[in-house]
Amino acid sequence: MYEGGVGIPATKSDRFDVRMIVAAVQRAAGTPDGMLALHEPVFAGNEITYLEQCIKSTFVSSVGKFVDRFESMLEQVTGARRAIAVVNGTAALHACFRLAGVQPGDEVISPALTFIATTNAIAYCGASPHFVDSSLRTLGMDAQALGERLDAIAQRSATGATNRETGRRIAAIAPMHTFGHPVDMDAITAIAAHWNIPVVEDAAESLGSTYRGHAVGSQARLAALSFNGNKIVTTGGGGAILTNDEELGQRAKHITTTAKLPHKWAFVHDEIGFNYRLPNLNAALGCAQLEQLDGFLTSKRRLAVAYDRAFAGVPGVAFVREPEGTTSNYWLNTILLDEAHADRRDAALTALNDSGFGARPAWTLMHRLPMFTACPRGDLRVAESIERRLINLPSSASIQAHDD
Ligand SMILES: *Cc1c(COP(=O)(O)O)cnc(C)c1O
């Protein structure tokens, strides 16, 4: 069986006190003057210059040189062969699932512990999510739980794998790199290859993270990024599809730009495409933001180290470190209360927010939401445990880490 809560002391610490959590955050991040947001953007580079250039060019909409430049910068930063900029991360995921061949009536294996976008994008294809458990180590899809679930319910078919219980085709596996911590891609990819199921990575939170020395997304057949205002770099709203497959890259560009055939003046479209184009105005902001990515990563790592140190002596609380063999972008810093103190999570959240720290709980697990309660799922006890005891801490790149 997979880890299932191993390593989490179930015994209560007499010394557990939410005030020690607030004090630890204060030690690492300083005492806020007002409210310290969970994550706010930093505009300290060429943002205004590029936006002004963009406006003066009159190319503010769906084509322009900033879109092309943003896409090549993304290819450089991630090492992916092709990057296709789109209007947001959810649209990137929707297009990725389409490109992976997800059809109405299919199932897509995804974690219950994720942001709604992963699950919604599956549903937009007319497919059903099929939830599997998460790992305590990565907070993402647990490879062993995935393998055990497929062994229990899947059978090989001409087109890959089918769920024996529902009769539906399992069309994709969609891991998500939670808060920037890379999932165990080698193990997940091996299981996916064994069953002949394509992998779509939700890398919305993990730009700048690496797995075994490679940028997250650089090895992907299909991965989705997000540049929403709360992500590590922002275009206001935006996203991108990453792929190492040139042909898929061309398909991705085609279906996200209304599937128009290239022609000087004629409007001919050869399939039902999407208007998922990222406006040039947003791409201009993105170029300025990507120039600062290394600096953001450095300052976020410094803050993570400070949190790690500050929580070292706090009873009943563990700081979540990057998984072995990876570097996390530490998009959102995370602590887990011991299971025995899970009933104090809301008290901790209240105390942190009352002290000016914009701390937040985990997302409500997907299988609890009314649209998805009837979806197939495996045992979700680790995800449910994480949900009970997780707290995200203020993590902006603008926070000056205090290391005593
Ligand atoms: C932010 C995010 C997305 C995409 O969100 P958009 O707001 O549509 O850009 C997708 N998945 C996860 C896990 C995210 O955190």
CSV table of C-alpha atoms and ligand atoms in Angstrom, one decimal:
chain,number,residue,atom,x,y,z
A,1,MET,CA,0.0,0.0,0.0
A,2,TYR,CA,1.1,3.6,-0.5
A,3,GLU,CA,2.3,5.7,2.4
A,4,GLY,CA,-1.2,6.7,3.7
A,5,GLY,CA,-0.3,9.0,6.5
A,6,VAL,CA,3.0,7.4,7.6
A,7,GLY,CA,5.3,9.8,9.5
A,8,ILE,CA,2.5,12.0,10.9
A,9,PRO,CA,2.5,11.6,14.7
A,10,ALA,CA,-1.0,11.0,15.8
A,11,THR,CA,-0.2,11.8,19.4
A,12,LYS,CA,-1.1,15.2,20.7
A,13,SER,CA,1.7,17.6,21.7
A,14,ASP,CA,0.8,19.3,24.9
A,15,ARG,CA,2.8,22.2,23.7
A,16,PHE,CA,0.8,22.9,20.5
A,17,ASP,CA,-0.3,26.5,20.5
A,18,VAL,CA,-1.5,28.5,17.5
A,19,ARG,CA,0.3,31.5,18.8
A,20,MET,CA,3.6,29.7,18.1
A,21,ILE,CA,2.5,29.4,14.5
A,22,VAL,CA,1.9,33.1,14.3
A,23,ALA,CA,5.2,33.8,15.9
A,24,ALA,CA,7.0,31.5,13.5
A,25,VAL,CA,5.5,33.3,10.5
A,26,GLN,CA,6.5,36.6,12.1
A,27,ARG,CA,10.1,35.4,12.5
A,28,ALA,CA,10.3,34.4,8.8
A,29,ALA,CA,8.2,37.1,7.1
A,30,GLY,CA,8.3,40.0,9.5
A,31,THR,CA,5.4,41.8,11.2
A,32,PRO,CA,3.1,43.1,8.5
A,33,ASP,CA,2.2,46.7,8.2
A,34,GLY,CA,-1.4,46.1,7.4
A,35,MET,CA,-2.1,42.8,5.6
A,36,LEU,CA,0.4,40.5,4.0
A,37,ALA,CA,-1.4,38.9,1.0
A,38,LEU,CA,-1.1,35.2,0.3
A,39,HIS,CA,0.5,36.1,-3.0
A,40,GLU,CA,0.7,39.4,-4.8
A,41,PRO,CA,2.5,40.2,-8.1
A,42,VAL,CA,5.7,42.2,-8.3
A,43,PHE,CA,6.1,44.8,-11.1
A,44,ALA,CA,9.7,45.9,-10.9
A,45,GLY,CA,11.0,45.6,-14.4
A,46,ASN,CA,10.0,46.7,-17.9
A,47,GLU,CA,6.2,46.3,-17.5
A,48,ILE,CA,5.3,49.9,-18.2
A,49,THR,CA,7.8,50.3,-21.0
A,50,TYR,CA,6.5,47.2,-22.8
A,51,LEU,CA,2.9,48.1,-22.2
A,52,GLU,CA,3.5,51.6,-23.6
A,53,GLN,CA,5.3,50.1,-26.7
A,54,CYS,CA,2.4,47.7,-27.2
A,55,ILE,CA,-0.3,50.5,-27.0
A,56,LYS,CA,1.7,52.8,-29.3
A,57,SER,CA,2.0,50.0,-31.8
A,58,THR,CA,-1.9,49.7,-31.9
A,59,PHE,CA,-1.5,45.9,-31.8
A,60,VAL,CA,-3.1,45.3,-28.5
A,61,SER,CA,-5.3,42.3,-29.4
A,62,SER,CA,-4.9,38.8,-30.6
A,63,VAL,CA,-1.7,39.1,-32.7
A,64,GLY,CA,1.5,41.0,-32.2
A,65,LYS,CA,5.2,40.8,-31.6
A,66,PHE,CA,4.9,40.5,-27.8
A,67,VAL,CA,2.9,37.3,-28.3
A,68,ASP,CA,5.7,35.8,-30.4
A,69,ARG,CA,8.4,37.0,-28.0
A,70,PHE,CA,6.5,35.7,-25.0
A,71,GLU,CA,6.2,32.3,-26.6
A,72,SER,CA,10.0,32.1,-27.4
A,73,MET,CA,10.9,33.3,-23.9
A,74,LEU,CA,8.7,30.5,-22.5
A,75,GLU,CA,10.4,28.0,-24.7
A,76,GLN,CA,13.8,29.3,-23.5
A,77,VAL,CA,12.8,29.3,-19.8
A,78,THR,CA,11.2,25.9,-19.8
A,79,GLY,CA,13.2,24.1,-22.5
A,80,ALA,CA,10.0,22.9,-24.1
A,81,ARG,CA,10.1,22.7,-27.9
A,82,ARG,CA,6.9,24.7,-28.3
A,83,ALA,CA,5.0,27.1,-26.1
A,84,ILE,CA,1.6,28.4,-27.2
A,85,ALA,CA,0.3,31.4,-25.3
A,86,VAL,CA,-3.4,31.3,-24.5
A,87,VAL,CA,-6.0,33.4,-22.6
A,88,ASN,CA,-5.8,31.6,-19.3
A,89,GLY,CA,-4.6,28.4,-17.6
A,90,THR,CA,-8.0,26.8,-17.7
A,91,ALA,CA,-8.2,27.3,-21.5
A,92,ALA,CA,-4.7,25.8,-21.8
A,93,LEU,CA,-5.8,22.7,-19.9
A,94,HIS,CA,-9.0,22.4,-22.0
A,95,ALA,CA,-6.9,22.6,-25.2
A,96,CYS,CA,-4.4,20.1,-23.8
A,97,PHE,CA,-7.1,17.5,-23.0
A,98,ARG,CA,-8.6,18.0,-26.5
A,99,LEU,CA,-5.1,17.5,-28.0
A,100,ALA,CA,-4.6,14.4,-25.9
A,101,GLY,CA,-7.8,13.0,-27.5
A,102,VAL,CA,-10.2,13.2,-24.6
A,103,GLN,CA,-13.7,12.7,-25.9
A,104,PRO,CA,-17.2,12.9,-24.5
A,105,GLY,CA,-17.9,9.8,-22.3
A,106,ASP,CA,-14.2,9.3,-21.4
A,107,GLU,CA,-12.6,9.4,-18.0
A,108,VAL,CA,-9.5,11.3,-17.0
A,109,ILE,CA,-7.5,10.4,-13.9
A,110,SER,CA,-6.8,13.4,-11.7
A,111,PRO,CA,-6.1,14.3,-8.1
A,112,ALA,CA,-9.0,15.2,-5.8
A,113,LEU,CA,-6.6,17.8,-4.2
A,114,THR,CA,-6.4,20.4,-7.0
A,115,PHE,CA,-7.8,23.7,-8.1
A,116,ILE,CA,-11.1,23.5,-9.8
A,117,ALA,CA,-9.6,24.4,-13.2
A,118,THR,CA,-8.1,20.9,-13.7
A,119,THR,CA,-11.4,19.2,-13.1
A,120,ASN,CA,-13.5,21.7,-15.0
A,121,ALA,CA,-11.3,21.4,-18.1
A,122,ILE,CA,-11.9,17.6,-18.1
A,123,ALA,CA,-15.7,18.3,-17.8
A,124,TYR,CA,-15.6,20.8,-20.7
A,125,CYS,CA,-14.5,17.8,-22.9
A,126,GLY,CA,-17.6,15.9,-21.9
A,127,ALA,CA,-15.4,13.6,-19.9
A,128,SER,CA,-15.6,12.6,-16.2
A,129,PRO,CA,-12.8,13.1,-13.8
A,130,HIS,CA,-11.7,9.9,-11.9
A,131,PHE,CA,-10.1,10.9,-8.6
A,132,VAL,CA,-7.0,9.3,-7.1
A,133,ASP,CA,-5.1,10.0,-3.9
A,134,SER,CA,-2.3,12.4,-3.2
A,135,SER,CA,1.1,11.9,-1.8
A,136,LEU,CA,2.2,13.4,1.6
A,137,ARG,CA,5.6,14.0,0.2
A,138,THR,CA,4.7,15.9,-3.0
A,139,LEU,CA,1.1,16.9,-2.2
A,140,GLY,CA,0.5,15.8,-5.8
A,141,MET,CA,-0.9,12.6,-7.4
A,142,ASP,CA,0.5,9.5,-5.6
A,143,ALA,CA,2.1,7.2,-8.2
A,144,GLN,CA,1.5,4.1,-6.1
A,145,ALA,CA,-2.1,5.0,-5.5
A,146,LEU,CA,-2.5,5.6,-9.2
A,147,GLY,CA,-0.9,2.2,-10.0
A,148,GLU,CA,-3.1,0.4,-7.5
A,149,ARG,CA,-6.2,2.1,-8.7
A,150,LEU,CA,-5.6,1.2,-12.3
A,151,ASP,CA,-4.7,-2.4,-11.4
A,152,ALA,CA,-8.0,-2.6,-9.5
A,153,ILE,CA,-10.3,-1.1,-12.2
A,154,ALA,CA,-8.6,-0.9,-15.6
A,155,GLN,CA,-8.3,-3.4,-18.5
A,156,ARG,CA,-6.4,-3.0,-21.6
A,157,SER,CA,-8.3,-2.2,-24.8
A,158,ALA,CA,-7.5,-1.5,-28.4
A,159,THR,CA,-7.4,2.3,-27.7
A,160,GLY,CA,-5.5,2.2,-24.4
A,161,ALA,CA,-7.4,1.3,-21.2
A,162,THR,CA,-11.0,1.0,-20.1
A,163,ASN,CA,-12.5,1.3,-16.6
A,164,ARG,CA,-14.1,-2.2,-16.1
A,165,GLU,CA,-16.6,-0.8,-13.6
A,166,THR,CA,-18.0,2.0,-15.8
A,167,GLY,CA,-17.1,0.7,-19.3
A,168,ARG,CA,-15.6,4.1,-20.1
A,169,ARG,CA,-12.3,4.7,-21.8
A,170,ILE,CA,-9.5,6.1,-19.6
A,171,ALA,CA,-8.3,8.8,-21.9
A,172,ALA,CA,-5.6,10.7,-19.9
A,173,ILE,CA,-3.8,11.0,-16.6
A,174,ALA,CA,-3.5,14.5,-15.3
A,175,PRO,CA,-1.1,15.1,-12.4
A,176,MET,CA,-0.8,18.6,-11.0
A,177,HIS,CA,2.4,20.0,-9.4
A,178,THR,CA,0.9,21.4,-6.2
A,179,PHE,CA,2.1,24.8,-5.0
A,180,GLY,CA,5.2,24.3,-7.2
A,181,HIS,CA,6.3,20.9,-5.8
A,182,PRO,CA,6.9,18.5,-8.7
A,183,VAL,CA,5.1,15.2,-8.6
A,184,ASP,CA,6.9,11.9,-9.0
A,185,MET,CA,6.8,12.1,-12.9
A,186,ASP,CA,9.1,9.1,-13.6
A,187,ALA,CA,6.8,6.7,-11.7
A,188,ILE,CA,3.6,8.3,-13.1
A,189,THR,CA,5.0,8.3,-16.7
A,190,ALA,CA,6.0,4.6,-16.3
A,191,ILE,CA,2.5,3.6,-15.1
A,192,ALA,CA,0.9,5.7,-17.9
A,193,ALA,CA,3.2,4.0,-20.5
A,194,HIS,CA,2.3,0.6,-19.1
A,195,TRP,CA,-1.4,1.3,-19.7
A,196,ASN,CA,-0.8,3.3,-22.9
A,197,ILE,CA,-2.6,6.4,-21.5
A,198,PRO,CA,-1.4,9.9,-22.3
A,199,VAL,CA,-0.2,12.3,-19.6
A,200,VAL,CA,-1.4,15.9,-19.4
A,201,GLU,CA,0.5,17.9,-16.8
A,202,ASP,CA,-1.2,20.7,-14.9
A,203,ALA,CA,1.9,22.8,-14.4
A,204,ALA,CA,-0.1,26.0,-13.7
A,205,GLU,CA,1.7,26.5,-10.3
A,206,SER,CA,5.1,25.2,-11.2
A,207,LEU,CA,6.9,27.5,-13.7
A,208,GLY,CA,10.5,27.6,-12.6
A,209,SER,CA,10.4,24.3,-10.7
A,210,THR,CA,12.7,21.4,-11.8
A,211,TYR,CA,12.4,17.6,-11.7
A,212,ARG,CA,15.6,15.6,-11.8
A,213,GLY,CA,17.4,18.6,-13.3
A,214,HIS,CA,14.9,19.4,-16.0
A,215,ALA,CA,12.4,22.3,-15.9
A,216,VAL,CA,8.9,21.1,-15.2
A,217,GLY,CA,7.1,21.0,-18.5
A,218,SER,CA,10.3,20.5,-20.5
A,219,GLN,CA,9.8,16.8,-20.8
A,220,ALA,CA,6.0,17.0,-21.3
A,221,ARG,CA,4.0,15.8,-24.2
A,222,LEU,CA,1.4,18.3,-23.0
A,223,ALA,CA,1.5,20.6,-20.1
A,224,ALA,CA,-0.5,23.7,-19.1
A,225,LEU,CA,0.8,26.9,-17.4
A,226,SER,CA,-1.1,29.7,-15.9
A,227,PHE,CA,-0.2,33.4,-15.6
A,228,ASN,CA,-3.1,34.5,-13.5
A,229,GLY,CA,-2.5,37.5,-11.1
A,230,ASN,CA,-1.6,35.2,-8.2
A,231,LYS,CA,0.9,33.0,-10.0
A,232,ILE,CA,4.7,33.3,-9.9
A,233,VAL,CA,4.7,35.5,-13.1
A,234,THR,CA,1.5,37.1,-14.4
A,235,THR,CA,0.1,38.5,-17.6
A,236,GLY,CA,-3.0,39.7,-15.8
A,237,GLY,CA,-4.8,36.7,-17.1
A,238,GLY,CA,-3.1,34.1,-19.3
A,239,GLY,CA,-1.8,30.7,-19.8
A,240,ALA,CA,0.3,28.5,-22.1
A,241,ILE,CA,0.5,25.1,-23.6
A,242,LEU,CA,3.9,23.4,-23.5
A,243,THR,CA,4.8,20.5,-25.8
A,244,ASN,CA,7.9,18.7,-27.0
A,245,ASP,CA,6.0,17.4,-30.0
A,246,GLU,CA,6.3,19.8,-33.0
A,247,GLU,CA,3.1,18.5,-34.6
A,248,LEU,CA,1.1,18.8,-31.4
A,249,GLY,CA,2.5,22.3,-31.0
A,250,GLN,CA,1.1,23.2,-34.5
A,251,ARG,CA,-2.2,21.6,-33.6
A,252,ALA,CA,-2.3,23.5,-30.3
A,253,LYS,CA,-1.7,26.9,-32.1
A,254,HIS,CA,-4.3,26.0,-34.7
A,255,ILE,CA,-7.2,25.0,-32.4
A,256,THR,CA,-6.6,27.9,-30.0
A,257,THR,CA,-6.7,30.5,-32.8
A,258,THR,CA,-10.1,29.6,-34.3
A,259,ALA,CA,-8.6,26.9,-36.6
A,260,LYS,CA,-8.2,29.4,-39.4
A,261,LEU,CA,-6.2,28.3,-42.5
A,262,PRO,CA,-3.4,30.7,-43.3
A,263,HIS,CA,-4.4,33.0,-46.2
A,264,LYS,CA,-3.7,36.7,-47.0
A,265,TRP,CA,-7.4,37.7,-46.9
A,266,ALA,CA,-9.8,34.7,-46.9
A,267,PHE,CA,-11.6,33.4,-43.8
A,268,VAL,CA,-11.6,29.7,-44.0
A,269,HIS,CA,-11.7,27.5,-40.9
A,270,ASP,CA,-11.2,23.7,-41.1
A,271,GLU,CA,-12.7,22.6,-37.7
A,272,ILE,CA,-14.4,24.1,-34.7
A,273,GLY,CA,-11.6,25.9,-33.0
A,274,PHE,CA,-11.4,28.2,-30.0
A,275,ASN,CA,-10.6,31.8,-29.6
A,276,TYR,CA,-8.2,31.2,-26.8
A,277,ARG,CA,-5.6,33.7,-28.0
A,278,LEU,CA,-3.6,35.7,-25.5
A,279,PRO,CA,-3.9,39.4,-26.3
A,280,ASN,CA,-0.6,41.2,-27.2
A,281,LEU,CA,-1.2,43.6,-24.3
A,282,ASN,CA,-1.1,40.7,-21.8
A,283,ALA,CA,1.9,39.2,-23.6
A,284,ALA,CA,3.8,42.5,-23.2
A,285,LEU,CA,3.3,42.3,-19.4
A,286,GLY,CA,4.4,38.6,-19.6
A,287,CYS,CA,7.7,39.4,-21.3
A,288,ALA,CA,8.6,41.9,-18.6
A,289,GLN,CA,7.6,39.4,-15.9
A,290,LEU,CA,9.6,36.5,-17.4
A,291,GLU,CA,12.7,38.7,-17.4
A,292,GLN,CA,12.4,38.8,-13.6
A,293,LEU,CA,11.6,35.1,-13.0
A,294,ASP,CA,15.1,34.2,-11.7
A,295,GLY,CA,14.9,37.0,-9.1
A,296,PHE,CA,11.4,35.9,-8.1
A,297,LEU,CA,12.7,32.3,-7.7
A,298,THR,CA,15.6,33.4,-5.5
A,299,SER,CA,13.5,35.6,-3.2
A,300,LYS,CA,10.9,32.8,-2.9
A,301,ARG,CA,13.5,30.2,-2.0
A,302,ARG,CA,15.0,32.5,0.6
A,303,LEU,CA,11.5,32.9,2.2
A,304,ALA,CA,11.0,29.1,2.1
A,305,VAL,CA,14.3,28.6,3.9
A,306,ALA,CA,13.3,31.2,6.5
A,307,TYR,CA,9.9,29.5,7.1
A,308,ASP,CA,11.5,26.1,7.3
A,309,ARG,CA,13.9,27.3,9.9
A,310,ALA,CA,11.2,29.2,11.8
A,311,PHE,CA,8.9,26.2,12.0
A,312,ALA,CA,11.7,23.8,13.0
A,313,GLY,CA,11.0,24.2,16.7
A,314,VAL,CA,7.2,24.5,16.5
A,315,PRO,CA,5.5,21.4,18.0
A,316,GLY,CA,2.8,19.7,16.0
A,317,VAL,CA,3.6,21.5,12.8
A,318,ALA,CA,5.7,20.5,9.7
A,319,PHE,CA,6.9,22.8,7.0
A,320,VAL,CA,6.5,21.1,3.5
A,321,ARG,CA,9.8,20.9,1.8
A,322,GLU,CA,10.5,20.4,-1.9
A,323,PRO,CA,10.4,16.6,-2.7
A,324,GLU,CA,13.8,14.9,-3.1
A,325,GLY,CA,15.3,15.2,-6.6
A,326,THR,CA,13.4,18.3,-7.3
A,327,THR,CA,13.6,22.1,-6.9
A,328,SER,CA,10.3,23.8,-6.1
A,329,ASN,CA,9.5,27.3,-7.2
A,330,TYR,CA,7.9,27.5,-3.7
A,331,TRP,CA,4.9,29.3,-5.3
A,332,LEU,CA,3.0,28.9,-2.1
A,333,ASN,CA,4.6,28.0,1.2
A,334,THR,CA,2.8,25.3,3.1
A,335,ILE,CA,2.6,23.9,6.6
A,336,LEU,CA,0.8,20.8,7.8
A,337,LEU,CA,-0.5,20.5,11.3
A,338,ASP,CA,-0.1,17.0,12.8
A,339,GLU,CA,-3.3,14.9,12.4
A,340,ALA,CA,-3.9,15.2,16.2
A,341,HIS,CA,-4.1,19.0,15.9
A,342,ALA,CA,-6.2,19.1,12.7
A,343,ASP,CA,-9.1,20.4,14.8
A,344,ARG,CA,-7.1,23.6,15.5
A,345,ARG,CA,-6.6,24.4,11.8
A,346,ASP,CA,-9.4,27.0,11.7
A,347,ALA,CA,-8.1,28.6,14.9
A,348,ALA,CA,-4.7,28.8,13.4
A,349,LEU,CA,-6.1,30.4,10.2
A,350,THR,CA,-8.1,32.9,12.2
A,351,ALA,CA,-5.1,33.8,14.4
A,352,LEU,CA,-2.8,34.2,11.3
A,353,ASN,CA,-5.4,36.4,9.5
A,354,ASP,CA,-6.1,38.4,12.6
A,355,SER,CA,-2.3,39.1,12.8
A,356,GLY,CA,-2.2,40.4,9.2
A,357,PHE,CA,-1.1,37.2,7.5
A,358,GLY,CA,-3.2,36.2,4.5
A,359,ALA,CA,-3.1,32.4,5.3
A,360,ARG,CA,-5.5,30.1,3.5
A,361,PRO,CA,-6.6,26.4,3.8
A,362,ALA,CA,-6.4,23.9,0.9
A,363,TRP,CA,-9.1,23.8,-1.8
A,364,THR,CA,-12.2,21.8,-1.0
A,365,LEU,CA,-11.5,18.4,-2.5
A,366,MET,CA,-13.1,17.9,-5.9
A,367,HIS,CA,-15.2,14.9,-4.9
A,368,ARG,CA,-17.0,17.0,-2.3
A,369,LEU,CA,-18.2,19.5,-4.9
A,370,PRO,CA,-21.8,18.9,-6.1
A,371,MET,CA,-20.9,18.6,-9.8
A,372,PHE,CA,-18.3,15.9,-9.1
A,373,THR,CA,-19.7,13.8,-6.1
A,374,ALA,CA,-20.9,11.0,-8.5
A,375,CYS,CA,-17.5,10.7,-10.3
A,376,PRO,CA,-15.5,7.5,-9.9
A,377,ARG,CA,-12.7,7.6,-7.3
A,378,GLY,CA,-10.2,5.5,-5.4
A,379,ASP,CA,-9.4,5.7,-1.7
A,380,LEU,CA,-8.7,9.4,-0.9
A,381,ARG,CA,-7.6,9.2,2.7
A,382,VAL,CA,-4.3,11.0,2.2
A,383,ALA,CA,-5.9,13.9,0.3
A,384,GLU,CA,-8.6,14.1,2.9
A,385,SER,CA,-6.0,14.2,5.7
A,386,ILE,CA,-4.0,16.9,3.8
A,387,GLU,CA,-7.2,18.9,3.4
A,388,ARG,CA,-7.9,18.8,7.1
A,389,ARG,CA,-4.5,20.1,8.2
A,390,LEU,CA,-2.9,22.2,5.4
A,391,ILE,CA,-2.3,25.9,5.7
A,392,ASN,CA,-0.7,28.1,2.9
A,393,LEU,CA,1.4,31.0,4.1
A,394,PRO,CA,2.1,34.5,2.6
A,395,SER,CA,4.5,33.8,-0.2
A,396,SER,CA,5.0,36.8,-2.5
A,397,ALA,CA,8.4,37.4,-4.1
A,398,SER,CA,8.2,40.9,-2.5
A,399,ILE,CA,8.4,39.5,1.0
A,400,GLN,CA,11.8,40.1,2.6
A,401,ALA,CA,12.7,36.9,4.4
A,402,HIS,CA,14.0,37.4,7.9
A,403,ASP,CA,16.6,34.8,8.8
A,404,ASP,CA,17.8,35.0,12.4
B,1,LIG,C1,-4.1,28.7,-11.5
B,1,LIG,C2,-4.4,27.3,-11.8
B,1,LIG,C3,-4.9,26.9,-13.1
B,1,LIG,C4,-5.3,27.9,-14.1
B,1,LIG,O1,-6.1,28.9,-13.7
B,1,LIG,P1,-6.4,30.2,-14.6
B,1,LIG,O2,-6.9,31.1,-13.6
B,1,LIG,O3,-7.5,29.7,-15.6
B,1,LIG,O4,-5.2,30.7,-15.3
B,1,LIG,C5,-5.1,25.6,-13.3
B,1,LIG,N1,-4.7,24.6,-12.4
B,1,LIG,C6,-4.2,25.0,-11.2
B,1,LIG,C7,-3.8,23.9,-10.3
B,1,LIG,C8,-4.0,26.3,-10.9
B,1,LIG,O5,-3.5,26.6,-9.7
